[in-house]
Amino acid sequence: MRKELSEMTLEELWELFPIILNEHNTIYKQWYEIEKKRLLGCIDARDIVRINHIGSSAVKGLIAKPTIDILLEINNKSNIQELAHTLQYYGWIVMSEVKGPSMRMVFNKGYTKDGFAEKVYHLHVRYYDNWDELYFRDYLIAHKEVAKEYGNLKLRLMEKYKHNRDGYTQAKSEFILKYTVKAKNEYGNKYKP
């Protein structure tokens, strides 16, 4: 009998859910739109300030994990526990949670005890603010050569960190920060509330 995900160690989870990179699939945008519609249908509209498709799957032509990352920005007066309960009711699983003024919650869908489902989602819930992911995404969309460089970096890192998501994420951080700074210089305060 297979263990439940909640019973697995981090190493077991990384083994079951390795870093996988695929060529960009145009269906990613449709998957995002479907899930966005579901979120808008189950969360109180007063709580939602902004919702965006982020991450590599949002950048046409960029190699990506077949995971749809969604940034859900909420009103800072939202009832976080009620929101979390609603999301869990609709099939989202809490991956991580940071409480306080810089609240961050990450939920997922598409992780099973047998591995990845056909559609995999990460939902990043945060208060409305000037988030780096939006700038980085836009910069990659506008600068194809940087997106290609990022894709090549990810391919190299996948070999080294196939079963270590934290290592993979950390190894990309210098590149991401460099181009996020460039994006903010280029776009100004595009996403500042």
N, CA and C of each residue as an Amber inpcrd file, in Angstrom:
protein
   579
   0.8460000  -1.1780000   0.0000000   0.0000000   0.0000000   0.0000000
   0.9000000   1.2530000   0.0000000   0.5530000   2.2090000  -0.8410000
   1.3370000   3.4330000  -0.9500000   0.9930000   4.3900000   0.1740000
   2.0130000   5.1080000   0.6310000   1.8140000   6.1180000   1.6620000
   1.0120000   7.2850000   1.1050000   0.3060000   7.9510000   1.9870000
  -0.3370000   9.2170000   1.6280000   0.7620000  10.2690000   1.5000000
   0.5180000  11.3020000   0.7100000   1.5210000  12.3520000   0.5220000
   1.9240000  12.9720000   1.8550000   0.9600000  13.1640000   2.7300000
   1.2310000  13.7900000   4.0270000   2.1300000  12.9330000   4.9200000
   2.2710000  11.6540000   4.6110000   3.1150000  10.7470000   5.4030000
   4.5350000  10.6400000   4.8510000   4.7740000  11.1970000   3.6610000
   6.0730000  11.0470000   3.0030000   7.0750000  12.0810000   3.4930000
   8.3520000  11.6850000   3.4920000   9.4210000  12.6180000   3.8020000
   9.6310000  13.5220000   2.5920000  10.3550000  14.6010000   2.7930000
  10.6590000  15.5080000   1.6900000  11.4140000  14.7740000   0.5810000
  12.3400000  13.9180000   0.9570000  13.1070000  13.1570000  -0.0250000
  12.2090000  12.2100000  -0.8280000  11.2490000  11.5880000  -0.1540000
  10.3090000  10.7140000  -0.8590000   9.4430000  11.5070000  -1.8290000
   9.0300000  12.7000000  -1.4030000   8.2200000  13.5500000  -2.2770000
   9.0260000  13.9900000  -3.4970000  10.2870000  14.3670000  -3.2900000
  11.1410000  14.8010000  -4.4050000  11.3840000  13.6480000  -5.3830000
  11.4540000  12.4390000  -4.8470000  11.6370000  11.2580000  -5.7160000
  10.3750000  11.0020000  -6.5500000   9.2230000  11.1470000  -5.9170000
   7.9460000  10.9260000  -6.5980000   7.6230000  12.0490000  -7.5900000
   8.0810000  13.2660000  -7.2600000   7.7880000  14.4360000  -8.0920000
   9.0920000  15.1060000  -8.5470000   9.8020000  14.4810000  -9.4680000
  11.0880000  15.0460000  -9.9110000  10.8800000  16.3100000 -10.7460000
  11.9640000  17.0370000 -10.9450000  11.9440000  18.1820000 -11.8550000
  11.8260000  17.6320000 -13.2690000  10.7810000  18.0280000 -13.9530000
  10.5460000  17.6340000 -15.3400000  10.3850000  18.9190000 -16.1370000
  11.0690000  19.0170000 -17.2590000  10.9340000  20.1800000 -18.1290000
  10.4430000  19.7290000 -19.4950000   9.4750000  20.4510000 -20.0170000
   8.9180000  20.1580000 -21.3390000   8.9700000  21.4120000 -22.2070000
   8.9000000  21.1930000 -23.5030000   8.7340000  22.3230000 -24.4120000
   7.4220000  23.0090000 -24.0560000   7.3510000  24.3090000 -24.3420000
   6.1260000  25.0500000 -24.0420000   4.9430000  24.4180000 -24.7730000
   3.8250000  24.3570000 -24.0890000   2.6040000  23.8060000 -24.6580000
   1.5510000  24.9190000 -24.6700000   0.9810000  25.1890000 -25.8250000
  -0.0010000  26.2660000 -25.9250000  -1.2380000  26.0100000 -25.0660000
  -1.4390000  24.7870000 -24.6500000  -2.6020000  24.4720000 -23.8100000
  -2.4520000  25.0240000 -22.3800000  -1.2260000  25.3870000 -21.9810000
  -1.0230000  25.9350000 -20.6340000  -1.9230000  27.1420000 -20.3880000
  -2.0540000  28.0010000 -21.3820000  -2.8970000  29.1930000 -21.2170000
  -4.3500000  28.7830000 -20.9740000  -4.8280000  27.7750000 -21.6980000
  -6.2010000  27.2890000 -21.4970000  -6.3680000  26.7070000 -20.1040000
  -5.3820000  25.9290000 -19.6390000  -5.4520000  25.3580000 -18.2920000
  -5.5450000  26.4650000 -17.2500000  -4.7500000  27.5200000 -17.4570000
  -4.8010000  28.6580000 -16.5310000  -6.1990000  29.2870000 -16.5430000
  -6.7430000  29.5480000 -17.7180000  -8.0500000  30.2050000 -17.8190000
  -9.1500000  29.3680000 -17.1650000  -9.0800000  28.0570000 -17.3430000
 -10.0720000  27.1690000 -16.7160000  -9.9940000  27.2710000 -15.1980000
  -8.7730000  27.2110000 -14.6700000  -8.6150000  27.2530000 -13.2090000
  -8.9240000  28.6330000 -12.6590000  -8.5810000  29.6720000 -13.4060000
  -8.9170000  31.0420000 -12.9860000 -10.4340000  31.1780000 -12.8450000
 -11.1640000  30.6580000 -13.8140000 -12.6330000  30.7210000 -13.7670000
 -13.1600000  29.9790000 -12.5370000 -12.5710000  28.8240000 -12.2390000
 -12.9910000  28.0660000 -11.0450000 -12.7330000  28.8630000  -9.7680000
 -11.5460000  29.4830000  -9.7060000 -11.2030000  30.2760000  -8.5200000
 -12.1670000  31.4500000  -8.3540000 -12.4560000  32.1280000  -9.4510000
 -13.3830000  33.2570000  -9.3940000 -14.7800000  32.8050000  -8.9800000
 -15.1060000  31.5430000  -9.2530000 -16.4120000  31.0100000  -8.8930000
 -16.5280000  30.5360000  -7.4550000 -15.3990000  30.2860000  -6.8060000
 -15.4930000  29.7470000  -5.4420000 -14.9960000  30.7100000  -4.3590000
 -14.2750000  31.7480000  -4.7440000 -13.7480000  32.7060000  -3.7610000
 -14.5870000  33.9730000  -3.8180000 -14.8680000  34.5230000  -2.6600000
 -15.6320000  35.7690000  -2.5750000 -14.9150000  36.8540000  -3.3860000
 -15.6280000  37.4830000  -4.3060000 -15.0560000  38.4940000  -5.1940000
 -14.4230000  39.6520000  -4.4210000 -14.9140000  39.9250000  -3.2300000
 -14.3410000  41.0120000  -2.4220000 -12.9090000  40.6970000  -1.9880000
 -12.5680000  39.4110000  -1.9540000 -11.2300000  39.0170000  -1.5290000
 -10.1950000  39.1340000  -2.6470000 -10.6250000  38.9890000  -3.8880000
  -9.6870000  38.9450000  -5.0090000  -9.3970000  40.3570000  -5.5160000
  -8.1070000  40.7000000  -5.5020000  -7.6910000  41.9890000  -6.0490000
  -7.1310000  41.8020000  -7.4580000  -6.3270000  40.7630000  -7.6280000
  -5.7130000  40.5250000  -8.9380000  -5.3260000  39.0490000  -9.0200000
  -5.4090000  38.4970000 -10.2390000  -5.0380000  37.0970000 -10.4580000
  -4.2480000  37.0360000 -11.7630000  -3.1160000  36.3180000 -11.7350000
  -2.2220000  36.2590000 -12.8880000  -1.6270000  34.8800000 -13.0770000
  -1.3770000  34.5350000 -14.3250000  -0.5990000  33.3490000 -14.6910000
   0.8690000  33.7750000 -14.6270000   1.6530000  33.1180000 -13.7880000
   3.0700000  33.4550000 -13.6340000   3.9050000  32.2080000 -13.9070000
   5.2030000  32.3420000 -13.7940000   6.0940000  31.2030000 -13.9900000
   6.3550000  30.9440000 -15.4600000   7.1860000  29.9700000 -15.7200000
   7.6260000  29.6770000 -17.0870000   6.5050000  29.2370000 -18.0060000
   5.4840000  28.5810000 -17.4710000   4.3870000  28.1380000 -18.3370000
   3.5840000  29.3170000 -18.8840000   3.8030000  30.5240000 -18.3420000
   3.1220000  31.7290000 -18.8200000   3.8900000  32.4120000 -19.9520000
   5.0790000  31.8930000 -20.2750000   5.9330000  32.5230000 -21.2780000
   5.9830000  31.6420000 -22.5240000   5.3430000  32.0990000 -23.5700000
   5.2680000  31.3350000 -24.8170000   6.6820000  31.0170000 -25.3180000
   6.8950000  29.7360000 -25.6400000   8.1700000  29.2960000 -26.1920000
   9.2160000  28.8970000 -25.1630000   8.9580000  29.1490000 -23.8790000
   9.9440000  28.8400000 -22.8350000   9.7510000  27.4190000 -22.3200000
  10.8440000  26.6950000 -22.2380000  10.7990000  25.3580000 -21.6380000
  10.3210000  25.5130000 -20.1910000   9.4870000  24.5950000 -19.7370000
   8.8680000  24.7700000 -18.4180000   8.5130000  23.4360000 -17.7860000
   8.4440000  23.4520000 -16.4450000   7.7870000  22.3320000 -15.7680000
   6.3280000  22.3990000 -16.2180000   5.6690000  21.2740000 -16.4440000
   4.2720000  21.3090000 -16.8690000   3.3490000  21.6230000 -15.6860000
   3.6170000  22.7750000 -15.0830000   2.8930000  23.2320000 -13.8990000
   2.4000000  24.6500000 -14.1590000   1.1520000  24.8910000 -13.8820000
   0.5810000  26.2210000 -14.0470000   0.6690000  26.9310000 -12.6990000
   1.4850000  27.9970000 -12.6690000   1.6150000  28.8150000 -11.4670000
   0.6530000  29.9840000 -11.5670000  -0.1280000  30.1650000 -10.5080000
  -1.1140000  31.2400000 -10.4540000  -0.8170000  32.1000000  -9.2330000
  -0.7410000  33.4090000  -9.4560000  -0.5940000  34.3580000  -8.3490000
  -1.9620000  34.9520000  -8.0700000  -2.4870000  34.6600000  -6.8920000
  -3.7730000  35.1960000  -6.4510000  -3.4930000  36.2350000  -5.3790000
  -3.7240000  37.4920000  -5.7270000  -3.5100000  38.5740000  -4.7700000
  -4.8470000  38.9310000  -4.1380000  -4.8140000  38.9940000  -2.8290000
  -6.0670000  39.2020000  -2.0920000  -6.0220000  40.4880000  -1.2830000
  -7.2020000  40.9210000  -0.9010000  -7.3880000  42.0750000  -0.0480000
  -6.7610000  41.7800000   1.3170000  -6.0700000  42.7650000   1.8920000
  -5.4250000  42.5100000   3.1880000  -6.4120000  42.4110000   4.3410000
  -7.6960000  42.6070000   4.0680000  -8.7290000  42.4130000   5.0940000
  -9.4110000  41.0490000   4.9470000  -8.9660000  40.2550000   3.9950000
  -9.5640000  38.9340000   3.7680000  -9.3600000  38.0210000   4.9680000
 -10.3170000  37.1520000   5.1860000 -10.2110000  36.1460000   6.2310000
  -9.3920000  34.9750000   5.6630000  -8.1390000  34.9060000   6.0540000
  -7.2020000  33.9330000   5.4880000  -7.6390000  32.4980000   5.7780000
  -8.0800000  32.2380000   6.9900000  -8.4880000  30.8780000   7.3540000
  -9.7040000  30.4400000   6.5470000 -10.6380000  31.3470000   6.3600000
 -11.8300000  31.0300000   5.5740000 -11.4430000  30.7700000   4.1100000
 -10.5470000  31.5940000   3.5880000 -10.0750000  31.4070000   2.2150000
  -9.3710000  30.0550000   2.0700000  -8.4980000  29.7280000   3.0090000
  -7.7860000  28.4450000   2.9660000  -8.7700000  27.2790000   3.0260000
  -9.7680000  27.3900000   3.8820000 -10.7880000  26.3390000   4.0040000
 -11.5440000  26.1690000   2.6810000 -11.9070000  27.2760000   2.0570000
 -12.6150000  27.2310000   0.7700000 -11.7530000  26.5410000  -0.2830000
 -10.4890000  26.9280000  -0.3600000  -9.5970000  26.3310000  -1.3630000
  -9.4330000  24.8330000  -1.1200000  -9.2830000  24.4400000   0.1300000
  -9.1490000  23.0150000   0.4420000 -10.4300000  22.2590000   0.0860000
 -11.5790000  22.8670000   0.3150000 -12.8510000  22.2590000  -0.0460000
 -12.9030000  21.9730000  -1.5480000 -12.2970000  22.8660000  -2.3390000
 -12.3040000  22.7100000  -3.7970000 -11.0690000  21.9660000  -4.3230000
 -10.3930000  21.2240000  -3.4420000  -9.3620000  20.3100000  -3.8900000
  -7.9300000  20.7900000  -3.8310000  -7.7120000  21.9880000  -3.3180000
  -6.3470000  22.4950000  -3.1960000  -5.7160000  21.9750000  -1.9040000
  -4.4330000  21.6360000  -1.9590000  -3.6850000  21.1410000  -0.7930000
  -2.6670000  22.2010000  -0.3980000  -2.5830000  22.5100000   0.8990000
  -1.6100000  23.4930000   1.3850000  -0.2100000  22.9010000   1.2640000
   0.6710000  23.6060000   0.5560000   2.0790000  23.1990000   0.4380000
   2.9240000  23.9060000   1.4870000   2.6980000  25.2190000   1.6310000
   3.4700000  26.0030000   2.6020000   2.6610000  27.2210000   3.0150000
   3.0350000  27.7520000   4.1740000   2.2910000  28.8770000   4.7250000
   3.2180000  29.7270000   5.5830000   3.2080000  31.0360000   5.3260000
   3.9340000  32.0060000   6.1460000   2.8970000  33.0170000   6.6130000
   2.7660000  33.1610000   7.9190000   1.7590000  34.0670000   8.4610000
   2.3780000  35.4350000   8.7190000   1.5310000  36.3830000   9.0620000
   2.0020000  37.7180000   9.4000000   1.7490000  38.7040000   8.2820000
   2.3560000  39.8940000   8.4070000   2.1000000  40.9490000   7.4310000
   2.5620000  40.5850000   6.0180000   3.5900000  39.7440000   5.9090000
   4.0460000  39.3200000   4.5740000   3.5230000  37.9070000   4.2880000
   2.2310000  37.7190000   4.5620000   1.5710000  36.4310000   4.4130000
   1.8040000  35.8480000   3.0200000   2.1410000  34.5650000   3.0030000
   2.2880000  33.8130000   1.7550000   1.7520000  32.4140000   2.0140000
   0.8840000  31.9630000   1.1290000   0.4120000  30.5850000   1.1930000
   0.5600000  30.0150000  -0.2120000   0.9850000  28.7670000  -0.2730000
   1.0720000  28.0870000  -1.5600000   0.2460000  26.8070000  -1.4570000
  -0.6410000  26.6470000  -2.4220000  -1.4980000  25.4670000  -2.5210000
  -1.1400000  24.7460000  -3.8180000  -1.4640000  23.4620000  -3.8840000
  -1.2580000  22.7500000  -5.1440000  -2.4410000  21.8580000  -5.4590000
  -2.4830000  21.4960000  -6.7150000  -3.4380000  20.5250000  -7.2400000
  -2.6640000  19.6920000  -8.2500000  -2.9860000  18.4200000  -8.3160000
  -2.3620000  17.5820000  -9.3370000  -1.2340000  16.7150000  -8.8310000
  -1.0280000  16.6900000  -7.5330000  -0.0410000  15.7980000  -6.9270000
  -0.8120000  14.6320000  -6.3130000  -0.4820000  13.4190000  -6.7310000
  -1.1620000  12.2400000  -6.1960000  -0.1190000  11.2760000  -5.6420000
  -0.5510000  10.3010000  -4.8880000   0.4130000   9.3310000  -4.3430000
   1.0060000   8.4340000  -5.4220000   0.4800000   8.5470000  -6.6540000
   1.0300000   7.8100000  -7.7950000   1.8950000   8.6980000  -8.6810000
   2.0750000   9.9580000  -8.2920000   2.8620000  10.8970000  -9.0950000
   1.9930000  12.0380000  -9.5860000   2.4680000  12.7170000 -10.6190000
   1.7520000  13.8670000 -11.1550000   0.4710000  13.4580000 -11.8700000
  -0.5780000  14.2550000 -11.7130000  -1.7940000  14.1150000 -12.5180000
  -1.5330000  14.7790000 -13.8700000  -2.5060000  14.7200000 -14.7560000
  -2.3330000  15.3460000 -16.0800000  -2.1160000  16.8540000 -15.9460000
  -2.9060000  17.5100000 -15.0880000  -2.7910000  18.9530000 -14.8800000
  -2.2690000  19.2010000 -13.4650000  -1.2280000  20.0350000 -13.3890000
  -0.6220000  20.3570000 -12.0960000  -0.6350000  21.8740000 -11.9300000
  -1.0530000  22.3020000 -10.7550000  -1.1590000  23.7350000 -10.4580000
  -0.4720000  24.0680000  -9.1420000   0.1230000  25.2550000  -9.0890000
   0.5800000  25.8690000  -7.8510000  -0.1460000  27.1990000  -7.7330000
  -0.7940000  27.4150000  -6.6220000  -1.5240000  28.6560000  -6.3720000
  -0.7990000  29.4180000  -5.2680000  -0.2610000  30.5790000  -5.6200000
   0.4780000  31.4340000  -4.6940000  -0.4850000  32.5200000  -4.2150000
  -0.8610000  32.4680000  -2.9510000  -1.8110000  33.4320000  -2.3820000
  -1.0250000  34.4360000  -1.5490000  -1.2110000  35.7210000  -1.9020000
  -0.5000000  36.8000000  -1.2060000  -1.3850000  38.0370000  -1.1550000
  -0.9830000  38.9540000  -0.2890000  -1.6570000  40.2450000  -0.2840000
  -1.2280000  41.0230000  -1.5240000  -2.1090000  41.8880000  -1.9830000
  -1.8740000  42.7320000  -3.1560000  -0.6210000  43.5830000  -2.9400000
   0.3510000  43.4600000  -3.8850000   1.6060000  44.1920000  -3.7370000
   2.3550000  44.1930000  -5.0660000   3.6050000  44.5930000  -5.0250000
   4.4570000  44.7950000  -6.1990000   5.3530000  43.5660000  -6.3840000
   4.8040000  42.4440000  -6.8200000   5.5040000  41.1610000  -6.8000000
   6.4860000  40.9830000  -7.9550000   7.6830000  40.5020000  -7.6120000
   8.7600000  40.2860000  -8.5830000   8.3600000  39.3470000  -9.7170000
   7.5780000  38.3250000  -9.4100000   7.2220000  37.3270000 -10.4300000
   6.5270000  37.9450000 -11.6380000   5.7650000  38.9890000 -11.4080000
   5.0670000  39.6470000 -12.5120000   6.0540000  40.3560000 -13.4320000
   7.0410000  41.0220000 -12.8500000   8.0630000  41.7180000 -13.6360000
   8.9320000  40.7250000 -14.4050000   9.3570000  39.6630000 -13.7280000
  10.2180000  38.6690000 -14.3700000   9.4870000  38.0220000 -15.5460000
   8.2460000  37.6560000 -15.3440000   7.4410000  37.0650000 -16.4240000
   7.3810000  38.0100000 -17.6290000   7.0430000  39.2640000 -17.3710000
   6.9100000  40.2280000 -18.4570000   8.2330000  40.4560000 -19.1810000
   9.3260000  40.4420000 -18.4300000  10.6420000  40.6460000 -19.0400000
  10.9770000  39.4740000 -19.9620000  10.7050000  38.2690000 -19.5250000
  10.9680000  37.0940000 -20.3690000  10.1000000  37.1140000 -21.6310000
   8.8660000  37.5500000 -21.5040000   7.9860000  37.6360000 -22.6740000
   8.5330000  38.6440000 -23.6870000   9.0300000  39.7710000 -23.1940000
   9.5100000  40.8470000 -24.0660000  10.9230000  40.6060000 -24.5950000
  11.7090000  39.8040000 -23.8950000  13.1190000  39.5970000 -24.2470000
  13.3590000  38.1080000 -24.5020000  13.0860000  37.6860000 -25.7160000
  13.1700000  36.2640000 -26.0870000  14.5520000  35.6760000 -25.8460000
  15.6150000  36.4830000 -26.0580000  16.9780000  35.9680000 -25.8620000
  17.2420000  35.6440000 -24.3900000  16.6660000  36.4210000 -23.4800000
  16.8100000  36.1560000 -22.0450000  15.9960000  34.9150000 -21.6780000
  14.8170000  34.7790000 -22.2670000  13.9970000  33.5870000 -22.0240000
  14.7390000  32.3340000 -22.4820000  15.3990000  32.4160000 -23.6350000
  16.1610000  31.2650000 -24.1330000  17.3270000  30.9420000 -23.1910000
  18.0100000  31.9650000 -22.7180000  19.1160000  31.7750000 -21.7640000
  18.5930000  31.1220000 -20.4730000  17.4320000  31.5680000 -20.0250000
  16.8220000  31.0010000 -18.8220000  16.4480000  29.5310000 -19.0410000
  15.8970000  29.2270000 -20.1910000  15.5600000  27.8420000 -20.5200000
  16.7900000  26.9460000 -20.5100000  17.8890000  27.4290000 -21.0700000
  19.1410000  26.6510000 -21.0780000  19.6690000  26.4340000 -19.6600000
  19.5730000  27.4670000 -18.8340000  19.9920000  27.3400000 -17.4350000
  19.1550000  26.2650000 -16.7390000  17.8550000  26.3030000 -16.9430000
  16.9770000  25.3280000 -16.2980000  17.3000000  23.8960000 -16.7350000
  17.6230000  23.7150000 -18.0040000  17.9940000  22.3780000 -18.4910000
  19.2590000  21.8700000 -17.8030000  20.2450000  22.7490000 -17.6480000
  21.4870000  22.3480000 -16.9610000  21.2070000  21.9910000 -15.4970000
  20.3860000  22.8140000 -14.8560000  20.0950000  22.6000000 -13.4390000
  19.2360000  21.3760000 -13.2040000  18.3720000  21.0440000 -14.1540000
  17.5090000  19.8740000 -14.0140000  18.3520000  18.6110000 -13.8410000
  19.4290000  18.5150000 -14.5930000  20.3030000  17.3420000 -14.4920000
  20.8850000  17.2030000 -13.0830000  21.2850000  18.3230000 -12.5150000
  21.9270000  18.3060000 -11.1960000  20.9220000  18.1560000 -10.0490000
  19.7430000  18.7580000 -10.2160000  18.7800000  18.8480000  -9.1120000
  17.4670000  18.1250000  -9.3970000  17.4890000  17.1010000 -10.2170000
  16.2590000  16.4070000 -10.6220000  15.3820000  16.0100000  -9.4310000
  15.9980000  15.6280000  -8.3270000  15.2510000  15.1870000  -7.1430000
  15.5290000  16.0900000  -5.9360000  15.6910000  17.3870000  -6.2060000
  15.9270000  18.3560000  -5.1370000  15.3240000  19.6920000  -5.5660000
  14.0360000  19.8610000  -5.3300000  13.3380000  21.0780000  -5.7640000
  13.9080000  22.3340000  -5.1110000  14.2670000  22.2610000  -3.8460000
  14.8150000  23.4390000  -3.1780000  16.1400000  23.8550000  -3.8120000
  16.9970000  22.8780000  -4.1060000  18.2760000  23.1720000  -4.7510000
  18.0780000  23.7670000  -6.1310000  17.1360000  23.2190000  -6.8820000
  16.8280000  23.7060000  -8.2250000  16.3570000  25.1600000  -8.1690000
  15.4400000  25.4430000  -7.2630000  14.9020000  26.7970000  -7.1230000
  15.9970000  27.7640000  -6.6990000  16.7980000  27.3680000  -5.7300000
  17.8720000  28.2310000  -5.2300000  18.9090000  28.5200000  -6.3170000
  19.2300000  27.5130000  -7.1320000  20.2450000  27.6850000  -8.1730000
  19.7890000  28.6440000  -9.2740000  18.4930000  28.8580000  -9.4240000
  17.9700000  29.7970000 -10.4240000  17.8630000  31.2200000  -9.8820000
  17.9710000  31.3940000  -8.5770000  17.6170000  32.6690000  -7.9510000
  18.4850000  33.8450000  -8.3980000  19.7760000  33.6380000  -8.6070000
  20.6460000  34.7430000  -9.0260000  20.2230000  35.2690000 -10.4010000
  19.9410000  34.3490000 -11.3290000  19.4930000  34.7310000 -12.6670000
  18.1690000  35.4930000 -12.5840000  17.2340000  34.9710000 -11.8170000
  15.9150000  35.5840000 -11.6900000  16.0290000  36.9860000 -11.0940000
  16.8290000  37.1300000 -10.0520000  16.9970000  38.4360000  -9.4120000
  17.6120000  39.4450000 -10.3790000  18.6290000  39.0270000 -11.1100000
  19.2950000  39.9110000 -12.0710000  18.2890000  40.5010000 -13.0600000
  17.4500000  39.6520000 -13.6310000  16.5220000  40.1320000 -14.6540000
  15.2600000  40.7600000 -14.0680000  14.9440000  40.4510000 -12.8410000
  13.8380000  41.1440000 -12.1770000  14.2220000  42.5960000 -11.9320000
  15.4590000  42.8320000 -11.5240000  15.9430000  44.2040000 -11.3230000
  15.9020000  44.9680000 -12.6450000  16.3640000  44.3350000 -13.7160000
  16.3070000  44.9670000 -15.0420000  14.8580000  45.2690000 -15.4340000
  13.9720000  44.3370000 -15.1630000  12.5580000  44.5290000 -15.4940000
  11.9730000  45.7110000 -14.7340000  12.2710000  45.8160000 -13.4530000
  11.7340000  46.9210000 -12.6590000  12.2830000  48.2570000 -13.1440000
  13.5400000  48.2530000 -13.5840000  14.1160000  49.4820000 -14.1520000
  13.4120000  49.8350000 -15.4620000  13.1190000  48.8230000 -16.2650000
  12.4860000  49.0520000 -17.5610000  11.0060000  49.4110000 -17.4340000
  10.2960000  48.7630000 -16.5120000   8.8480000  48.9220000 -16.4200000
   8.4040000  49.8860000 -15.3140000   9.3280000  50.3780000 -14.5260000
   8.9460000  51.2890000 -13.4480000   8.0760000  50.5840000 -12.4220000
   7.0490000  51.2370000 -11.9980000   6.1500000  50.7010000 -10.9650000
   4.8820000  50.1220000 -11.5730000   5.0350000  49.3710000 -12.6350000
   3.9090000  48.8140000 -13.3850000   2.8850000  48.0810000 -12.5070000
   3.3560000  47.3470000 -11.5040000   2.4520000  46.5440000 -10.6810000
   2.2820000  47.0720000  -9.2640000   2.8420000  48.2340000  -8.9880000
   2.7320000  48.7870000  -7.6310000   1.2880000  49.1940000  -7.3500000
   0.7530000  48.7800000  -6.2170000  -0.6410000  49.1400000  -5.8750000
  -0.8070000  50.6700000  -5.7680000
